[in-house]
Amino acid sequence: MTTYFNEMYDNGAVRAPYARLEDWMRQMPAELRQMKQAEAETLFRRIGITFAVYGEGGDPDRLIPFDMFPRVFTAAEWTRLERGIKQRARALNMFLADVYGRGEIVKAGRIPARLVYENEAYEKAVVGFVPPKGVYSHIVGIDLVRTGPDEFFVLEDNCRTPSGVSYMLENREIMMRMFPDLFRENRIQPVDSYSERLRRTLASVAPAKCTGEPRVVLLTPGHFNSAYYEHSFLADLMGVELVEGQDLFVEGEFVWMRTTEGPKKVDVIYRRIDDAFIDPLCFRPDSMLGVPGLMDVYRSGGVAICSAPGAGVADDKAVYTFVPEMVRFYLGEEPILNNVPTWQCGKADDLKYVLDNLPELVVKEVHGSGGYGMLVGPKSTKAEVEAFRLKILDDPDNYIAQPTLALSTTPTFVAEGIAPRHVDLRPYCLVGESIDLVPGALTRVALKDGSLVVNSSQGGGVKDTWVLAE
């Protein structure tokens, strides 16, 4: 039977980070817990925090389940994680600069050329162009799992437009409102500086043609997008305009924003739109979401786009297997955070191993996200495994496989009381003139007993994540 690392208990004894939470947990009667849970849900609804699930009928906007039991890290644990996250973000950006430039890592034989240059996320439109300050991925969301006291693994990298940071901020806000005593009794590092740090990071990569204070805007696909709440939330916190493609236009060497006081020049666009839709003259001609001519202005140094078009080639799940090699190649260091062992189904030997051991493995689409398009072997029926086998055989290059990790658990409030549930972690690393990380992250929790899938679209919830001060 698989044993899982419990982040609160070690052989029955409470681990140091959770020492002050045990009494709080035990002294909370069921009625108070239910009342507080209802209060949290009311607050989430009032604030309007929902996410969208498409294709299932009914109202697509759902309230994300919030678990009131916080997840806690010591300052020492976080310091190690922070070093590893910043190292990885630095290497990923150096890789992007390289593959859109001289391609030294490919020439050195450290990563296959086809994985890069034949990748659907590789944008030929920006080959040879260096974005402002040489930064490609400005917000790097790195998904981590824990399997032991000192064992952390990177599950995947998100270099394009990682979502979920609004939950990190709102989870904290709601916990502080509901349990102020907990924050008086525990020295918890704050996360509320994230929006200012994000604004500062975006402003720091303004293009050379920018004179004076950079004007930053957040470009959203609109209110039908699943993360629209987050777009409006972050724009509001940063004090920048939330715009759609129709609010912007290109004239001369610059991008302009339509306002009631006339056009205003835009210097930095924090885009939450996929590459394919940002400019119909360069990418998909049927896009109604982007700004015609945007890429010409970008390539001539008139505007910065964050994250840079083409950054997605670095977070492809097949390229992921080479990130430790990137760290060694560009930084001359050993990776602080390890990858999960990964088999690439496009390789004959790996494919044979995967097909022989399919019921024990987790298999993912190379470009999949949100918990869709994946197989969790141990939790699947024989029929589901066999159906997935045919998918892999049909297009082996489209899949990677990983062992089923023993994800750590944290105490979680459930209908019966308190029970361990599996969790992962997504910190948000900001990359501009410097690399920055707030002491906090989004913890996602698999609320179904025994489930290892934490995605909100698959029934997962969220928790507040504490980093204790020294």
Coordinates of C-alpha atoms in Angstrom, one line a residue, residues 81-466:
L81 CA 11.9 26.5 -2.9
E82 CA 12.5 30.1 -3.8
R83 CA 16.1 29.4 -4.8
G84 CA 14.9 26.5 -7.0
I85 CA 12.0 28.5 -8.6
K86 CA 14.2 31.5 -9.4
Q87 CA 16.9 29.2 -10.9
R88 CA 14.3 27.5 -13.1
A89 CA 12.7 30.8 -14.3
R90 CA 16.1 32.1 -15.2
A91 CA 17.0 29.0 -17.2
L92 CA 13.7 29.0 -19.0
N93 CA 14.2 32.6 -20.1
M94 CA 17.7 31.9 -21.3
F95 CA 16.4 28.9 -23.3
L96 CA 13.8 31.1 -25.0
A97 CA 16.4 33.7 -25.8
D98 CA 18.7 31.0 -27.2
V99 CA 16.1 29.1 -29.4
Y100 CA 14.9 32.4 -31.0
G101 CA 18.5 33.4 -31.5
R102 CA 21.6 31.2 -32.2
G103 CA 20.2 27.9 -30.9
E104 CA 23.3 26.9 -29.1
I105 CA 21.6 24.3 -26.9
V106 CA 20.3 22.5 -30.0
K107 CA 23.7 22.8 -31.8
A108 CA 25.3 21.3 -28.6
G109 CA 23.0 18.3 -28.9
R110 CA 21.4 18.8 -25.5
I111 CA 17.8 19.0 -26.9
P112 CA 16.5 17.6 -30.2
A113 CA 15.9 20.2 -32.9
R114 CA 12.5 18.8 -33.8
L115 CA 11.2 19.3 -30.3
V116 CA 11.9 23.0 -30.6
Y117 CA 11.6 24.0 -34.2
E118 CA 8.8 21.7 -35.2
N119 CA 6.9 22.6 -32.0
E120 CA 3.4 24.2 -32.6
A121 CA 4.2 26.7 -29.9
Y122 CA 7.4 27.9 -31.6
E123 CA 6.6 31.2 -33.3
K124 CA 8.7 31.8 -36.4
A125 CA 7.4 35.4 -36.5
V126 CA 9.7 36.3 -33.6
V127 CA 12.9 34.5 -34.7
G128 CA 15.8 36.8 -34.3
F129 CA 13.9 39.4 -32.3
V130 CA 15.0 40.1 -28.7
P131 CA 12.2 41.5 -26.5
P132 CA 12.8 44.4 -24.1
K133 CA 15.4 43.5 -21.4
G134 CA 15.7 40.1 -23.1
V135 CA 12.8 38.7 -21.0
Y136 CA 10.4 36.3 -22.7
S137 CA 8.4 34.8 -19.8
H138 CA 7.5 37.5 -17.3
I139 CA 5.2 35.5 -15.0
V140 CA 6.4 31.9 -14.6
G141 CA 3.9 29.6 -12.8
I142 CA 5.8 26.4 -11.7
D143 CA 3.6 23.5 -10.5
L144 CA 5.3 21.6 -7.7
V145 CA 4.4 18.5 -5.7
R146 CA 5.9 17.2 -2.5
T147 CA 6.5 13.6 -1.6
G148 CA 8.5 13.9 1.6
P149 CA 10.0 16.4 4.2
D150 CA 12.6 17.5 1.7
E151 CA 11.4 16.1 -1.5
F152 CA 9.8 18.5 -4.0
F153 CA 9.4 17.8 -7.7
V154 CA 8.4 20.1 -10.6
L155 CA 5.3 18.7 -12.3
E156 CA 5.2 21.3 -15.1
D157 CA 6.1 24.9 -16.1
N158 CA 3.7 27.5 -17.2
C159 CA 5.5 30.3 -19.2
R160 CA 2.6 31.9 -21.1
T161 CA -0.3 33.2 -19.0
P162 CA -0.5 31.1 -15.8
S163 CA -3.8 31.7 -14.0
G164 CA -4.9 31.3 -10.4
V165 CA -3.0 34.1 -8.6
S166 CA -6.2 35.9 -7.8
Y167 CA -7.1 32.8 -5.6
M168 CA -3.8 33.1 -3.8
L169 CA -4.6 36.7 -2.9
E170 CA -8.3 36.2 -2.2
N171 CA -7.8 33.1 -0.1
R172 CA -5.6 35.1 2.2
E173 CA -8.0 38.0 2.3
I174 CA -10.9 35.8 3.3
M175 CA -8.9 33.8 5.9
M176 CA -7.7 37.1 7.6
R177 CA -11.3 38.3 7.6
M178 CA -12.7 35.1 9.1
F179 CA -9.9 34.2 11.5
P180 CA -8.0 37.4 12.6
D181 CA -6.8 35.7 15.8
L182 CA -4.9 33.1 13.7
F183 CA -2.9 35.8 12.1
R184 CA -2.1 37.5 15.4
E185 CA -0.9 34.2 16.9
N186 CA 1.2 33.1 13.8
R187 CA 3.9 35.2 12.1
I188 CA 2.8 34.8 8.5
Q189 CA 4.6 36.5 5.7
P190 CA 2.2 38.7 3.6
V191 CA 1.3 38.2 -0.1
D192 CA -0.6 41.4 -0.7
S193 CA 2.4 43.1 -2.3
Y194 CA 2.0 40.8 -5.4
S195 CA 0.0 43.2 -7.5
E196 CA 2.5 46.1 -6.9
R197 CA 5.4 43.7 -7.6
L198 CA 3.7 42.6 -10.8
R199 CA 3.1 46.2 -11.9
R200 CA 6.7 47.0 -11.2
T201 CA 7.9 44.0 -13.1
L202 CA 5.8 44.9 -16.2
A203 CA 6.9 48.5 -16.1
S204 CA 10.5 47.4 -15.9
V205 CA 10.4 45.9 -19.3
A206 CA 9.0 48.9 -21.1
P207 CA 10.5 49.2 -24.6
A208 CA 13.4 51.6 -25.5
K209 CA 10.9 54.0 -27.3
C210 CA 9.0 54.5 -24.0
T211 CA 9.6 58.0 -22.6
G212 CA 8.4 58.8 -19.1
E213 CA 6.3 56.6 -16.9
P214 CA 5.3 53.4 -18.8
R215 CA 1.6 53.0 -19.5
V216 CA 0.6 49.4 -18.7
V217 CA -2.6 47.7 -19.8
L218 CA -4.0 44.2 -19.3
L219 CA -5.4 42.7 -22.5
T220 CA -8.3 40.3 -21.9
P221 CA -10.3 38.2 -24.4
G222 CA -13.4 39.5 -22.6
H223 CA -16.0 38.4 -20.0
F224 CA -16.7 35.0 -21.6
N225 CA -13.2 33.8 -20.8
S226 CA -12.9 31.4 -17.9
A227 CA -10.3 33.6 -16.1
Y228 CA -12.0 37.0 -16.7
Y229 CA -12.6 37.6 -13.0
E230 CA -8.8 37.3 -12.5
H231 CA -8.1 39.7 -15.4
S232 CA -10.3 42.4 -14.0
F233 CA -9.1 41.7 -10.4
L234 CA -5.4 42.2 -11.3
A235 CA -6.0 45.2 -13.4
D236 CA -7.9 46.8 -10.6
L237 CA -5.2 46.0 -8.0
M238 CA -2.4 47.3 -10.2
G239 CA -4.3 50.4 -11.1
V240 CA -4.1 49.8 -14.9
E241 CA -6.7 49.7 -17.6
L242 CA -8.4 46.4 -18.5
V243 CA -8.8 46.4 -22.3
E244 CA -10.1 44.2 -25.1
G245 CA -8.6 44.1 -28.6
Q246 CA -11.2 46.6 -29.9
D247 CA -10.0 49.2 -27.3
L248 CA -6.5 49.3 -28.9
F249 CA -5.3 50.3 -32.3
V250 CA -2.0 50.7 -34.2
E251 CA -1.0 54.0 -35.7
G252 CA 2.5 54.8 -36.8
E253 CA 5.1 53.1 -34.6
F254 CA 2.9 52.7 -31.5
V255 CA -0.1 51.0 -30.0
W256 CA -2.8 53.4 -28.8
M257 CA -5.7 53.0 -26.4
R258 CA -9.1 54.6 -27.1
T259 CA -10.3 56.7 -24.2
T260 CA -12.9 59.4 -23.6
E261 CA -10.1 61.9 -23.6
G262 CA -8.6 60.8 -26.9
P263 CA -5.9 58.2 -27.8
K264 CA -3.3 57.3 -25.1
K265 CA 0.0 55.6 -26.1
V266 CA 0.4 52.1 -24.6
D267 CA 3.9 50.9 -23.7
V268 CA 3.4 47.5 -22.0
I269 CA 0.6 45.0 -22.7
Y270 CA 0.1 42.2 -20.1
R271 CA -1.8 39.9 -22.4
R272 CA -4.1 37.1 -21.2
I273 CA -4.8 36.0 -24.8
D274 CA -3.1 33.1 -26.6
D275 CA -0.5 33.8 -29.3
A276 CA -2.8 32.7 -32.1
F277 CA -5.3 35.5 -31.4
I278 CA -3.2 38.6 -30.6
D279 CA -2.8 39.9 -34.1
P280 CA -4.9 38.7 -37.1
L281 CA -2.4 40.1 -39.5
C282 CA 0.4 37.9 -38.2
F283 CA -1.4 34.8 -36.7
R284 CA -5.0 33.6 -37.1
P285 CA -6.7 35.9 -39.6
D286 CA -10.2 35.2 -38.1
S287 CA -9.3 36.4 -34.6
M288 CA -11.6 39.1 -33.3
L289 CA -9.7 39.3 -30.0
G290 CA -6.4 40.8 -31.0
V291 CA -5.0 44.1 -32.4
P292 CA -4.2 44.2 -36.2
G293 CA -0.6 45.3 -36.7
L294 CA 0.4 44.7 -33.0
M295 CA 3.3 42.4 -34.0
D296 CA 4.8 45.0 -36.3
V297 CA 4.9 47.5 -33.5
Y298 CA 6.3 44.9 -31.1
R299 CA 9.1 43.9 -33.5
S300 CA 10.0 47.5 -34.1
G301 CA 10.4 48.2 -30.4
G302 CA 7.3 50.3 -29.9
V303 CA 5.6 48.1 -27.3
A304 CA 6.4 45.3 -24.9
I305 CA 4.1 42.2 -24.8
C306 CA 4.2 40.1 -21.6
S307 CA 4.7 37.2 -21.9
A308 CA 6.4 37.4 -25.2
P309 CA 4.8 35.7 -28.2
G310 CA 6.5 32.3 -28.6
A311 CA 7.2 31.8 -24.9
G312 CA 5.0 28.7 -24.9
V313 CA 7.7 26.5 -26.5
A314 CA 9.4 26.5 -23.1
D315 CA 6.4 25.0 -21.2
D316 CA 5.7 22.2 -23.7
K317 CA 5.5 18.9 -21.7
A318 CA 8.1 17.2 -24.0
V319 CA 10.5 20.2 -23.7
Y320 CA 9.9 20.0 -19.9
T321 CA 12.1 16.9 -19.7
F322 CA 15.1 19.0 -20.7
V323 CA 14.7 21.8 -18.2
P324 CA 17.3 20.3 -15.8
E325 CA 19.7 20.2 -18.8
M326 CA 18.9 23.9 -19.5
V327 CA 19.9 24.7 -15.9
R328 CA 23.3 22.9 -16.4
F329 CA 23.9 24.3 -19.9
Y330 CA 23.1 28.0 -19.3
L331 CA 23.8 28.4 -15.6
G332 CA 26.5 25.8 -15.0
E333 CA 24.6 24.7 -11.9
E334 CA 22.8 21.6 -10.7
P335 CA 19.0 21.9 -10.5
I336 CA 17.8 22.7 -7.0
L337 CA 14.3 21.3 -7.9
N338 CA 14.1 18.0 -9.7
N339 CA 11.8 17.0 -12.5
V340 CA 9.4 14.1 -12.2
P341 CA 10.9 11.1 -14.2
T342 CA 9.3 11.3 -17.6
W343 CA 9.0 9.0 -20.6
Q344 CA 8.5 10.5 -24.1
C345 CA 6.1 8.3 -26.1
G346 CA 7.8 9.6 -29.3
K347 CA 10.8 7.5 -28.4
A348 CA 10.5 3.8 -29.3
D349 CA 12.0 2.5 -26.0
D350 CA 10.0 4.9 -23.9
L351 CA 6.8 4.0 -25.8
K352 CA 7.3 0.3 -25.2
Y353 CA 7.8 0.9 -21.5
V354 CA 4.7 3.1 -21.3
L355 CA 2.5 0.7 -23.1
D356 CA 3.7 -2.2 -21.0
N357 CA 3.1 -0.3 -17.7
L358 CA 0.1 1.9 -18.7
P359 CA -2.1 0.9 -15.7
E360 CA 0.6 2.3 -13.3
L361 CA 1.4 5.5 -15.0
V362 CA 0.0 9.1 -15.5
V363 CA -0.1 10.0 -19.2
K364 CA -0.6 13.5 -20.4
E365 CA -1.0 15.3 -23.8
V366 CA 2.1 17.3 -24.6
H367 CA 0.0 20.5 -25.0
G368 CA -2.8 19.5 -22.6
S369 CA -3.9 21.6 -19.6
G370 CA -6.5 21.8 -16.9
G371 CA -6.5 18.1 -16.1
Y372 CA -8.0 17.3 -19.5
G373 CA -6.6 14.8 -22.0
M374 CA -4.8 12.7 -19.4
L375 CA -4.9 9.2 -17.9
V376 CA -4.3 8.4 -14.3
G377 CA -3.6 4.7 -14.7
P378 CA -4.2 3.5 -11.1
K379 CA -7.5 5.4 -10.9
S380 CA -8.8 4.2 -14.3
T381 CA -10.9 1.3 -15.4
K382 CA -9.4 -1.4 -17.7
A383 CA -11.6 -0.1 -20.5
E384 CA -10.3 3.5 -20.0
V385 CA -6.7 2.3 -20.1
E386 CA -7.3 0.4 -23.3
A387 CA -9.0 3.3 -24.9
F388 CA -6.1 5.6 -24.0
R389 CA -3.6 3.0 -25.4
L390 CA -5.2 3.5 -28.8
K391 CA -4.9 7.2 -28.5
I392 CA -1.2 6.9 -27.7
L393 CA -0.6 4.5 -30.6
D394 CA -2.4 6.9 -33.0
D395 CA 0.0 9.8 -32.1
P396 CA 2.9 8.8 -29.8
D397 CA 4.6 12.2 -30.1
N398 CA 1.6 13.8 -28.5
Y399 CA 2.1 12.1 -25.1
I400 CA 4.4 11.9 -22.2
A401 CA 4.1 9.6 -19.2
Q402 CA 5.2 9.9 -15.6
P403 CA 5.0 7.6 -12.5
T404 CA 2.1 8.1 -10.2
L405 CA 3.7 10.2 -7.5
A406 CA 2.8 9.8 -3.8
L407 CA 1.6 13.4 -3.5
S408 CA 1.7 14.8 0.0
T409 CA -1.5 15.4 2.0
T410 CA -2.6 18.2 4.3
P411 CA -5.5 18.3 6.7
T412 CA -8.7 19.3 4.9
F413 CA -12.2 20.1 6.2
V414 CA -14.6 17.5 4.8
A415 CA -18.2 16.5 5.5
E416 CA -17.1 14.0 8.1
G417 CA -14.8 16.4 9.9
I418 CA -11.1 16.6 9.0
A419 CA -9.2 14.3 6.6
P420 CA -6.0 14.3 4.6
R421 CA -6.3 15.3 1.0
H422 CA -3.6 15.5 -1.7
V423 CA -2.2 18.9 -2.7
D424 CA 0.1 20.6 -5.2
L425 CA 1.6 24.1 -5.3
R426 CA 1.8 26.9 -7.9
P427 CA 4.1 29.8 -7.0
Y428 CA 4.2 32.8 -9.4
C429 CA 7.7 34.0 -10.2
L430 CA 8.0 37.5 -11.7
V431 CA 10.8 38.1 -14.2
G432 CA 11.7 41.7 -15.3
E433 CA 14.8 43.6 -14.6
S434 CA 15.1 41.4 -11.6
I435 CA 13.5 38.1 -10.5
D436 CA 10.9 38.4 -7.7
L437 CA 8.7 35.9 -5.8
V438 CA 6.2 36.7 -3.1
P439 CA 6.3 34.4 0.0
G440 CA 3.1 32.5 -0.9
A441 CA 1.5 30.4 -3.7
L442 CA -1.7 28.8 -4.8
T443 CA -2.3 25.5 -3.1
R444 CA -4.8 23.3 -5.0
V445 CA -6.4 20.4 -3.2
A446 CA -8.0 17.2 -4.5
L447 CA -11.2 17.2 -2.5
K448 CA -12.4 13.7 -3.6
D449 CA -11.1 11.0 -1.3
G450 CA -8.1 9.3 -2.9
S451 CA -8.1 11.6 -5.9
L452 CA -4.7 12.9 -7.2
V453 CA -6.3 15.4 -9.6
V454 CA -6.3 18.9 -8.1
N455 CA -7.5 21.0 -11.1
S456 CA -10.6 23.1 -10.3
S457 CA -12.2 21.9 -13.6
Q458 CA -11.9 18.4 -12.2
G459 CA -13.4 18.9 -8.8
G460 CA -10.4 20.4 -7.0
G461 CA -10.4 23.2 -4.5
V462 CA -8.0 25.8 -3.1
K463 CA -6.3 26.7 0.3
D464 CA -4.5 29.6 1.8
T465 CA -0.7 29.0 1.7
W466 CA 1.3 30.3 4.7

